[in-house]
Amino acid sequence: MKALCWHGANDVRVDNVPDPKILNRRDAILKITSTAICGSDLHLYNGFIPSMQSGDIMGHEFMGEIVELGSAVKNFSIGDRVVVPFTIACGNCFSCNRNLWSLCDNSNPNAFMAEALYGYSAAGLFGYSHIFGGYAGGQAEYVRVPFADTGLLKIPDELTDEQVLFLTDIFPTGYMAAENCNIKPGDTVAVWGCGPVGQFAIKSAYLLGAERVIAIDRVPERLKMAKEQSGAEVINYEEIDPGEALKEMTGGRGPDSCIDAVGLEAHGTGLDSLYDQAKQSVRLETDRPTALRQILVACGKGGTVSIPGVYGGVIDKLPIGAAFNKGLTLKMGQTHVHNYLRPLLEHIQKGDIDPSYVITHRMKLDDAPKGYEIFKHKKQDCIKIVLTP
Amino acid sequence: METEISKINQPEQTQESLSDHERWASIIGGSAMVLMGLQQRSLRGVLTAIAGGSLAYHGATADKSLTDKVADAVGINKSIKVEKTVTINKSAAELYEYWHNFENLPTFMKHVRSVQVIDMRRSHWVANAPMGQTVEWDADIINDQPNQLIAWASIEGASVDNSGFVRFTPAPDDRGTEVKVVMEYDMPGGMVTAAIAKLFGEEPEQQIGDELRRFKQLMETGEIATTEGQPRG
Ligand SMILES: NC(=O)c1ccc[n+]([C@@H]2O[C@H](COP(=O)([O-])OP(=O)(O)OC[C@H]3O[C@@H](n4cnc5c(N)ncnc54)[C@H](O)[C@@H]3O)[C@@H](O)[C@H]2O)c1
Ligand SMILES: [Zn+2]
Ligand SMILES: [Zn+2]
């Protein structure tokens, strides 16, 4: 089959590779019908996530048709059209039982690697390096899905791929980011980053009752989308300091909560000093927390900071004093996608939201390498790319 | 830290005043950190001492061969001692039952190729050594407390001197069962040393931790999470 494979930083290629096969009784094999490129993939593309190996298949946002089932999967049939959460979860462990699906105890075969870095291992992820399990991703013609009986969501025929594809990750991610803000009537939510995750965080903050949402980025078309699609007020951080602007816009109180939808490759005031020791011992590049630093200072007293943006390692000069002295609450983590599949599918079915509005580019899997370049450099006003095999 | 092992670890006189029953009870009742209490003593010594006179074992007091003495002198005669604990979302009874059939162990213990149960007490173990080699030994169950503890030790003269126990303790509230494995492999020096040293690869702690994790996966999900056999990562 054809698959988009990582060969090094800024080097991805469509290779011919053997088809995946069932390895465990709870597995399924899907024939991919649609798959997307995520901001998280850019962290791999840019070489910021360690433990990738040349030839690894990328992609964690995908859906398709079941073509093969392991003997223990009884609740799905061949031919079912399904979406797949990017977090792999067993449904049986203590974490899964508490709905902390992205923290599943049992889905990472390389848990020892994650333990060395993080003390304990979270769930395995599709196409997201060997620390997170080394599972082949779904930017391919076929993919193997472990614990298929627990993760898959069957999609009604009347919905198109584009309407439901983002249930795999970015819609739930934006939604959980907003939910973590614990929004109360009258609240102002500030969202750093207007990529796809930021866009859904903005939409979801309104769905959850925010009075105002203020979106921060520097890319004009992304700010425009936040304004036109969701009704957000916008700040271009290259034109004005977001901290000061937010203070003025909120009557001097500051936002009630802030969302970091930027993550470890924030653009901005440049890299701070590198932690050579950390790099040596865990071979991690230092994360760039420019947005997070701004957020901790800009957030109002008693506020909540919600971090869907991915961090992998060690960060420098985090103004923890700002967080401490304002009594901030910090919430973060990979999304517990399984929790949101059904409720968000309902929102889509009722017409509250059509997530396909973030799509700017539709391409063939063969052109994925070009897609990565376009998405990375935000060429052609690119916001979200959907690939079809 | 006043642990049960530090009790066991006291001078001979006090040790003799403890009954075997009390000693086992203290292991089963269990502190959090077993090996820390052991300090320099061998696990085997402790386990077999408290197993009482019913079994004669080739202990630390026996005469050492010349190679062993040389190995001692250059400091390579080190035993592998590992202690790992995992919490499993199943009852102690279910976990004990699966483990008690030693023939199940190779399912999740990568370093063990096969175990053949000979009788209620004795089993024959075959482990994978580097370069397609195997090492074999016989072991006896030296204590068996249903749903609580299984302790074993290789028999006298076995080529691989090892001992260990697995303990099942209910975790608080709805958190399942805490499963603790404590194992010791003694390096005898001489021929098999290199093979045993490599039994667990470079990181015995990690290997045994992984084996315990696979046990958890198997018990909780019915399978062991893997990517082995997928054409590409
Ligand atoms: N938590 C999860 O489970 C989860 C899931 C999906 C994605 N993510 C992460 O969310 C983040 C965003 O994903 P995306 O797909 O929207 O990526 P993206 O790269 O398309 O968007 C990031 C946006 O942040 C903007 N930005 C950069 N620096 C900024 C700064 N200093 N201040 C304000 N904005 C800034 C960029 O211009 C860009 O528009 C990534 O880190 C991604 O890995 C997390
Ligand atoms: Zn994603
Ligand atoms: Zn789980």
XYZ file of C-alpha atoms and ligand atoms in Angstrom:
668
model
C 0.000 0.000 0.000
C 0.961 3.649 -0.186
C 1.832 5.442 3.047
C 3.313 8.771 4.053
C 6.553 7.951 5.832
C 8.879 10.039 7.972
C 12.520 9.933 6.946
C 13.912 12.791 9.002
C 13.184 16.426 9.755
C 11.463 18.049 6.772
C 11.697 14.788 4.850
C 8.475 12.837 4.378
C 7.786 10.620 1.399
C 5.031 8.458 0.028
C 6.495 4.956 0.128
C 5.195 1.600 -0.951
C 5.015 -0.514 2.188
C 3.449 -3.864 3.118
C -0.214 -3.760 4.179
C -0.911 -3.879 7.902
C -2.281 -7.048 9.420
C -4.257 -8.107 12.472
C -1.865 -8.717 15.370
C -4.296 -9.037 18.265
C -7.842 -10.280 18.701
C -9.252 -6.836 19.391
C -7.695 -5.284 16.248
C -9.381 -4.035 13.117
C -7.957 -3.088 9.743
C -9.452 -0.033 8.060
C -9.338 1.028 4.466
C -8.758 4.746 4.851
C -11.227 7.033 3.120
C -10.047 10.386 4.551
C -7.123 11.515 6.663
C -5.824 14.913 7.754
C -2.548 16.619 8.562
C -2.450 18.019 12.098
C -0.399 20.681 13.842
C 0.916 17.813 15.949
C 2.312 16.244 12.768
C 4.293 19.408 12.218
C 6.122 18.781 15.514
C 7.254 15.463 14.013
C 7.939 16.998 10.624
C 10.086 19.661 12.216
C 11.965 17.035 14.209
C 10.883 18.154 17.677
C 9.549 14.814 18.909
C 12.286 12.292 19.673
C 12.236 8.565 18.943
C 10.932 8.727 15.377
C 12.538 6.168 13.104
C 13.106 6.450 9.401
C 10.187 4.846 7.595
C 7.597 5.398 10.325
C 4.105 5.941 8.914
C 2.581 9.239 10.053
C -0.969 10.363 10.683
C -3.423 10.136 13.573
C -6.534 11.800 12.133
C -8.203 9.258 9.901
C -11.409 7.418 9.163
C -12.434 4.636 6.890
C -14.174 1.387 6.280
C -13.574 -1.783 8.269
C -12.107 -4.462 6.006
C -10.891 -6.965 8.589
C -11.716 -7.700 12.214
C -9.930 -9.539 15.001
C -11.836 -12.469 16.480
C -12.738 -10.615 19.693
C -14.424 -7.615 18.042
C -18.143 -8.355 18.148
C -19.723 -4.895 18.078
C -18.629 -3.913 14.550
C -18.923 -5.499 11.145
C -16.889 -5.540 7.977
C -17.992 -2.588 5.875
C -18.832 -0.291 8.804
C -17.768 3.307 8.243
C -15.977 4.534 11.340
C -13.867 7.316 12.826
C -10.930 6.476 15.095
C -9.755 8.425 18.172
C -6.063 9.300 17.858
C -5.530 8.119 21.427
C -5.432 4.326 21.723
C -7.297 3.094 24.804
C -8.208 -0.336 26.171
C -11.409 0.530 28.024
C -10.546 -1.853 30.863
C -7.952 -0.123 33.016
C -8.295 2.237 35.941
C -7.624 5.309 33.751
C -10.101 4.295 31.045
C -12.712 3.494 33.695
C -12.334 7.053 34.957
C -12.780 8.412 31.431
C -9.129 9.449 31.282
C -8.763 7.681 27.964
C -5.600 9.405 26.808
C -3.955 8.087 29.971
C -4.797 4.438 29.259
C -2.484 2.149 31.251
C -2.324 -0.591 28.669
C -1.996 0.742 25.140
C 1.653 1.767 24.957
C 3.941 -1.174 24.168
C 6.906 1.139 24.748
C 5.691 2.369 28.110
C 9.202 2.021 29.526
C 10.387 4.842 27.262
C 7.631 7.182 28.388
C 8.267 6.192 31.997
C 11.901 7.169 31.685
C 10.828 10.611 30.496
C 7.603 11.255 32.357
C 7.616 8.905 35.334
C 4.505 7.130 34.075
C 3.305 6.321 30.587
C 0.160 7.701 28.988
C -1.746 6.031 26.126
C -0.251 4.904 22.863
C -0.928 7.205 19.910
C -1.163 6.501 16.196
C 1.788 7.633 14.121
C 3.401 9.602 16.906
C 6.904 8.257 17.564
C 8.112 5.255 19.484
C 7.780 6.864 22.899
C 4.032 6.767 22.294
C 4.030 3.180 21.124
C 5.465 3.166 17.631
C 2.043 2.459 16.109
C 1.837 2.913 12.354
C -0.235 5.966 11.452
C -3.160 6.513 9.144
C -1.831 8.742 6.379
C -1.940 5.597 4.306
C -4.306 3.374 2.387
C -4.824 0.993 5.292
C -4.238 1.084 9.026
C -4.351 -1.341 11.930
C -6.506 -0.169 14.853
C -5.894 -1.870 18.224
C -8.752 -2.128 20.778
C -11.175 -1.502 17.916
C -14.112 -2.701 20.012
C -13.565 0.222 22.381
C -12.461 3.104 20.188
C -14.393 3.141 16.953
C -17.453 5.259 16.301
C -19.834 4.190 13.552
C -20.903 7.048 11.312
C -24.431 7.414 9.915
C -24.561 7.343 6.109
C -26.019 10.813 5.748
C -22.905 12.499 7.137
C -19.932 13.100 4.845
C -16.335 12.230 5.728
C -15.454 15.900 5.970
C -18.217 16.552 8.500
C -17.010 13.871 10.912
C -13.284 13.418 10.234
C -12.266 15.911 12.898
C -13.986 13.883 15.617
C -10.734 11.907 15.567
C -8.825 14.728 17.221
C -9.082 18.461 16.684
C -12.782 19.005 17.364
C -12.683 17.064 20.668
C -9.337 18.718 21.418
C -10.747 22.200 20.982
C -13.851 21.179 22.905
C -11.965 19.678 25.843
C -9.734 22.748 25.922
C -12.833 24.901 26.341
C -14.439 22.500 28.800
C -11.276 22.634 30.917
C -11.844 26.388 31.227
C -14.875 25.725 33.396
C -16.697 28.572 31.660
C -19.231 30.550 33.706
C -21.750 33.171 32.518
C -20.039 36.408 31.585
C -16.640 34.801 31.103
C -14.065 35.990 28.625
C -11.857 33.291 27.135
C -8.620 34.202 25.365
C -7.286 31.709 22.839
C -3.640 31.767 21.733
C -3.218 30.146 18.311
C -5.831 30.124 15.575
C -4.837 26.905 13.896
C -7.503 24.219 13.608
C -7.302 23.415 17.332
C -7.665 27.088 18.216
C -10.611 27.437 15.817
C -12.476 24.585 17.516
C -11.551 25.865 20.962
C -13.100 29.209 20.041
C -16.278 27.606 18.651
C -16.531 25.326 21.680
C -16.019 28.156 24.166
C -19.080 29.839 22.656
C -20.986 26.524 22.658
C -20.185 26.226 26.367
C -21.506 29.686 27.129
C -18.583 32.105 26.993
C -19.622 35.759 26.818
C -16.616 36.742 24.739
C -13.775 34.919 23.039
C -10.626 36.773 22.070
C -8.389 35.043 19.542
C -4.664 35.701 19.217
C -2.429 34.863 16.258
C -0.455 36.695 13.631
C -1.704 34.952 10.508
C -4.386 37.170 8.935
C -6.508 34.451 7.335
C -6.605 32.487 10.579
C -7.705 35.546 12.535
C -10.253 36.180 9.830
C -11.663 32.674 10.165
C -11.934 33.072 13.958
C -13.836 36.299 13.471
C -16.092 35.284 10.625
C -16.847 31.676 11.532
C -17.145 32.010 15.298
C -17.592 35.700 16.037
C -14.371 36.036 18.035
C -12.632 39.336 18.644
C -9.071 39.140 17.410
C -5.605 40.342 18.349
C -2.654 40.211 15.969
C 0.231 39.784 18.374
C 2.684 41.235 15.883
C 0.793 44.487 15.904
C -0.009 44.810 19.572
C 1.087 43.230 22.811
C -1.631 40.695 23.629
C -1.250 41.083 27.409
C -1.913 44.804 27.355
C -4.641 44.526 24.757
C -6.459 41.879 26.786
C -6.304 43.975 29.921
C -7.858 46.930 28.131
C -10.488 44.784 26.436
C -11.596 43.206 29.731
C -12.026 46.303 31.866
C -8.649 45.725 33.531
C -9.707 42.317 34.909
C -7.960 40.106 32.399
C -9.455 37.031 30.752
C -11.172 34.509 33.035
C -9.427 31.727 31.221
C -6.752 31.330 28.586
C -6.180 28.534 26.113
C -2.747 27.669 24.731
C -3.535 26.209 21.310
C 0.013 26.865 20.137
C 2.226 24.318 21.869
C 5.926 23.676 21.861
C 6.849 25.442 18.649
C 5.522 28.856 19.480
C 6.782 31.529 17.209
C 7.974 34.680 18.868
C 10.731 36.103 20.924
C 13.275 33.473 19.973
C 14.734 30.515 21.735
C 15.939 30.745 25.257
C 18.951 28.821 26.396
C 18.897 25.126 25.708
C 19.029 22.519 28.374
C 22.017 20.550 27.258
C 21.653 18.100 30.059
C 18.050 17.314 29.249
C 18.890 16.976 25.607
C 21.677 14.584 26.391
C 19.817 12.398 28.803
C 16.507 12.182 27.010
C 17.440 13.403 23.555
C 14.663 15.968 23.600
C 14.811 19.361 22.061
C 13.740 22.056 24.427
C 10.171 23.238 23.932
C 9.530 26.869 23.116
C 6.924 28.156 25.539
C 6.575 31.711 24.231
C 2.795 31.614 24.188
C 2.550 29.869 27.542
C 4.753 32.486 29.188
C 2.520 35.249 27.853
C -0.561 33.391 28.994
C 0.539 32.973 32.589
C 1.117 36.709 32.840
C -1.969 37.742 30.859
C -4.490 35.509 32.622
C -6.731 37.234 35.169
C -6.691 36.430 38.880
C -8.122 33.091 39.887
C -8.287 32.158 36.220
C -7.824 28.877 34.430
C -5.120 28.095 31.892
C -6.055 25.282 29.565
C -3.253 23.789 27.469
C -4.205 21.626 24.489
C -0.995 22.649 22.690
C 1.519 19.835 22.890
C 4.614 19.988 25.085
C 7.164 17.201 25.093
C 10.026 17.994 27.377
C 11.536 20.746 29.437
C 10.801 24.432 29.260
C 12.798 27.374 30.346
C 11.872 30.452 32.345
C 8.246 29.674 32.935
C 6.845 32.510 35.061
C 5.507 30.196 37.705
C 5.310 33.109 40.130
C 2.618 34.710 37.979
C 0.615 31.504 38.066
C 1.142 31.022 41.780
C 0.430 34.535 42.944
C -2.734 34.850 40.877
C -3.966 31.472 42.052
C -4.267 30.103 38.536
C -5.515 26.610 37.713
C -3.608 24.750 34.999
C -5.278 21.992 32.970
C -3.615 20.109 30.156
C -2.990 16.832 28.384
C -3.755 14.817 25.312
C -7.468 14.779 24.617
C -9.691 12.059 26.085
C -11.213 11.720 22.627
C -13.436 8.750 23.514
C -15.500 10.942 25.865
C -16.433 13.380 23.143
C -17.205 11.167 20.157
C -20.922 10.730 20.770
C -21.790 14.152 22.228
C -19.958 15.954 19.441
C -21.408 13.700 16.757
C -24.794 14.803 18.106
C -23.831 18.467 17.775
C -22.890 17.770 14.157
C -26.121 15.866 13.492
C -28.225 18.645 15.000
C -26.431 21.160 12.811
C -24.938 23.129 15.727
C -21.618 22.903 13.959
C -20.193 21.670 10.683
C -16.499 21.124 11.439
C -15.575 21.006 7.766
C -15.374 24.810 7.724
C -11.682 24.679 8.720
C -10.704 22.757 5.586
C -8.822 24.899 3.098
C -7.040 22.215 1.090
C -8.044 18.855 -0.332
C -5.231 16.760 -1.768
C -4.334 13.231 -2.758
C -2.218 11.129 -0.396
C 0.427 11.115 -3.154
C 0.785 14.862 -2.711
C 1.093 14.723 1.075
C 4.775 15.812 1.093
C 3.748 18.965 -0.734
C 0.882 19.327 1.741
C 3.282 19.308 4.694
C 5.303 22.115 3.130
C 2.194 24.177 2.417
C 0.767 23.642 5.921
C 4.062 24.274 7.690
C 4.692 27.564 5.933
C 0.998 28.511 5.899
C 1.257 28.998 2.138
C -1.879 29.561 0.068
C -3.738 30.626 3.253
C -3.626 27.006 4.364
C -5.414 26.124 7.610
C -6.336 22.438 7.317
C -5.484 19.797 4.744
C -7.546 16.680 4.135
C -5.969 13.838 2.169
C -7.707 11.058 0.297
C -5.881 7.930 -0.857
C 12.574 2.230 58.190
C 11.431 -0.653 60.381
C 10.229 -3.124 57.784
C 9.409 -6.761 58.129
C 12.606 -7.583 56.324
C 14.663 -5.548 58.709
C 13.127 -7.752 61.355
C 14.198 -10.769 59.374
C 17.514 -9.106 58.889
C 18.360 -9.033 62.557
C 21.080 -11.191 64.159
C 20.652 -14.936 64.206
C 19.356 -15.173 67.787
C 16.368 -12.940 67.148
C 15.706 -14.637 63.860
C 15.432 -17.987 65.511
C 12.904 -16.638 67.958
C 10.584 -15.780 65.088
C 8.479 -18.636 63.879
C 8.428 -19.428 60.161
C 4.811 -18.532 60.233
C 5.492 -15.062 61.550
C 8.231 -14.473 59.031
C 6.038 -15.374 56.087
C 3.206 -13.373 57.548
C 5.462 -10.353 57.597
C 6.357 -10.833 53.926
C 2.748 -11.305 52.951
C 1.588 -8.395 55.095
C 4.275 -6.599 53.294
C 6.024 -3.266 53.405
C 6.258 -1.182 50.291
C 9.940 -1.716 49.714
C 11.178 -5.248 50.145
C 14.645 -5.041 48.637
C 15.532 -1.954 50.603
C 14.970 -3.971 53.768
C 17.146 -6.760 52.434
C 20.194 -4.569 52.052
C 23.201 -6.822 51.511
C 21.426 -10.088 52.229
C 20.353 -12.324 49.435
C 16.676 -12.741 48.809
C 17.272 -16.434 48.488
C 18.906 -16.524 51.888
C 15.931 -14.846 53.448
C 13.313 -16.837 51.598
C 14.973 -20.175 52.177
C 15.777 -19.355 55.780
C 12.151 -18.720 56.468
C 11.127 -21.705 54.421
C 12.675 -23.539 57.337
C 14.583 -26.771 57.523
C 12.224 -28.609 55.228
C 14.454 -27.895 52.259
C 18.188 -27.927 52.092
C 19.602 -25.252 49.870
C 23.039 -24.450 48.690
C 23.249 -21.111 50.436
C 25.729 -18.346 50.739
C 27.637 -20.197 53.412
C 28.639 -23.079 51.165
C 32.168 -23.326 49.852
C 32.857 -21.197 46.863
C 34.652 -22.424 43.803
C 37.855 -20.735 42.751
C 36.161 -18.995 39.835
C 33.536 -17.631 42.194
C 36.211 -16.312 44.491
C 37.974 -14.619 41.581
C 34.695 -13.180 40.389
C 34.066 -11.903 43.906
C 37.467 -10.296 44.039
C 37.039 -8.407 40.772
C 33.505 -7.473 41.658
C 31.661 -9.122 38.766
C 29.967 -11.622 41.005
C 26.892 -9.505 41.342
C 23.398 -10.736 41.699
C 20.492 -9.224 39.857
C 17.870 -8.139 42.357
C 14.701 -6.597 41.072
C 11.557 -5.416 42.769
C 8.602 -4.179 40.734
C 5.002 -3.475 41.574
C 1.993 -2.874 39.382
C -1.664 -2.398 40.168
C -4.029 -4.565 38.159
C -7.731 -3.991 37.815
C -8.658 -7.588 38.743
C -9.212 -9.512 41.939
C -6.292 -11.110 43.763
C -7.941 -14.497 43.231
C -7.991 -14.171 39.425
C -4.400 -12.978 39.290
C -3.116 -15.595 41.696
C -4.851 -18.313 39.757
C -3.288 -17.338 36.436
C 0.181 -16.917 37.879
C 0.013 -20.123 39.880
C 0.013 -22.132 36.697
C 3.671 -21.440 35.930
C 3.181 -22.725 32.400
C 1.326 -19.445 31.755
C 4.329 -17.321 32.635
C 6.108 -17.361 29.247
C 3.008 -15.657 27.792
C 4.124 -12.414 29.371
C 7.691 -13.143 30.575
C 9.908 -12.609 27.578
C 13.027 -14.027 29.187
C 11.332 -17.350 29.878
C 10.900 -19.662 26.917
C 8.919 -22.365 28.683
C 7.983 -23.717 32.058
C 6.967 -27.287 32.617
C 5.128 -28.092 35.803
C 6.416 -31.407 37.111
C 4.367 -31.737 40.267
C 2.701 -29.613 42.936
C 6.060 -28.301 44.011
C 8.591 -28.668 41.232
C 8.813 -27.053 37.808
C 11.381 -27.015 35.019
C 12.343 -23.645 33.541
C 13.930 -22.865 30.179
C 15.078 -19.297 29.596
C 16.320 -17.574 26.470
C 19.978 -16.691 26.535
C 21.797 -14.732 23.820
C 22.648 -16.239 20.439
C 19.827 -18.743 20.455
C 21.150 -20.469 23.582
C 18.995 -21.520 26.474
C 19.621 -22.002 30.156
C 17.563 -24.438 32.196
C 16.924 -25.136 35.827
C 14.461 -26.725 38.197
C 12.670 -24.687 40.814
C 10.472 -25.476 43.763
C 7.566 -23.566 45.175
C 8.694 -22.834 48.714
C 5.578 -21.116 49.874
C 2.107 -20.939 48.479
C -0.600 -18.870 50.138
C -3.742 -18.914 48.023
C -4.603 -15.456 46.623
C -1.724 -13.874 48.528
C 1.722 -15.165 47.764
C 3.770 -17.592 45.722
C 7.476 -17.948 46.510
C 9.943 -20.087 44.599
C 13.625 -20.953 44.491
C 15.809 -22.968 42.156
C 16.811 -26.331 43.577
C 20.239 -27.119 44.900
C 22.833 -27.402 42.194
C 20.698 -25.658 39.581
C 22.784 -23.943 36.905
C 20.869 -20.756 37.491
C 20.508 -19.803 41.103
C 17.349 -17.790 41.449
C 14.521 -17.149 43.788
C 11.598 -14.814 44.113
C 8.074 -14.234 45.141
C 4.959 -12.611 43.812
C 2.572 -11.027 46.259
C -1.036 -10.008 45.693
C -2.453 -7.295 47.937
C -5.847 -5.632 47.506
C -5.472 -1.953 46.572
C -7.641 0.676 48.287
C -11.216 1.235 47.185
C -11.852 0.112 43.600
C -8.263 0.155 42.497
C -7.751 -3.561 41.956
C -4.811 -5.577 43.257
C -1.218 -4.554 43.876
C 1.079 -7.180 42.426
C 4.644 -7.109 43.653
C 7.365 -9.261 42.165
C 10.727 -9.592 43.881
C 13.323 -11.674 42.074
C 16.952 -12.452 42.490
C 19.280 -14.096 40.004
C 22.671 -14.926 41.414
C 25.688 -14.746 39.215
C 27.664 -17.860 39.936
C 30.746 -16.814 38.017
C 32.169 -19.203 35.466
C 30.511 -20.493 32.364
C 26.933 -19.433 32.603
C 27.610 -16.011 34.085
C 27.696 -14.250 30.771
C 24.537 -15.978 29.610
C 22.630 -15.057 32.730
C 23.977 -11.552 32.767
C 22.377 -11.161 29.352
C 19.156 -12.929 30.270
C 17.551 -9.606 30.958
C 19.461 -7.614 28.387
C 21.107 -4.443 29.546
C 18.328 -3.399 31.901
C 16.976 -6.139 34.155
C 14.796 -3.654 36.059
C 13.145 -2.528 32.870
C 12.752 -6.025 31.491
C 11.029 -7.311 34.568
C 8.969 -4.127 34.796
C 7.871 -4.743 31.194
C 7.006 -8.346 31.965
C 4.824 -7.271 34.841
C 3.209 -4.651 32.644
C 2.441 -7.304 30.046
C 0.850 -9.385 32.797
C -1.354 -6.397 33.617
C -2.286 -5.895 29.957
C -3.135 -9.548 29.532
C -5.249 -9.708 32.685
C -7.084 -6.429 32.080
C -7.550 -6.398 28.317
C -7.189 -10.035 27.345
C -4.192 -9.296 25.145
C -0.733 -7.784 25.178
C -0.391 -4.439 23.434
C 2.114 -4.800 20.648
C 3.403 -3.510 17.371
C 5.548 -6.585 16.774
C 4.773 -7.838 13.330
C 3.556 -4.561 11.913
C 5.449 -3.880 8.691
C 6.282 -0.296 9.631
C 6.291 1.832 12.808
N -3.877 18.046 23.329
C -4.127 17.324 22.256
O -4.630 16.222 22.376
C -3.823 17.887 20.907
C -4.492 17.417 19.791
C -4.243 18.015 18.550
C -3.321 19.026 18.452
N -2.657 19.447 19.574
C -1.687 20.534 19.536
O -2.347 21.775 19.452
C -1.456 22.729 18.877
C -2.145 23.428 17.739
O -2.485 22.515 16.721
P -2.964 23.042 15.302
O -3.293 21.862 14.470
O -3.984 24.084 15.471
O -1.552 23.649 14.789
P -1.153 24.884 13.863
O 0.323 24.804 13.766
O -1.948 24.892 12.620
O -1.573 26.153 14.709
C -0.750 26.838 15.612
C -1.077 28.310 15.509
O -0.407 29.013 16.554
C 0.019 30.250 16.053
N 1.089 30.782 16.909
C 2.409 30.475 16.898
N 3.054 31.158 17.853
C 2.127 31.909 18.500
C 2.187 32.818 19.588
N 3.354 33.074 20.202
N 1.044 33.408 19.997
C -0.139 33.133 19.380
N -0.260 32.265 18.341
C 0.869 31.673 17.906
C 0.454 29.936 14.644
O 0.495 31.090 13.833
C -0.628 28.939 14.215
O -1.713 29.596 13.604
C -0.237 21.930 18.464
O 0.749 22.011 19.484
C -0.743 20.535 18.380
O 0.282 19.590 18.566
C -2.912 18.883 20.778
Zn -4.019 15.846 15.557
Zn -7.043 1.629 29.344
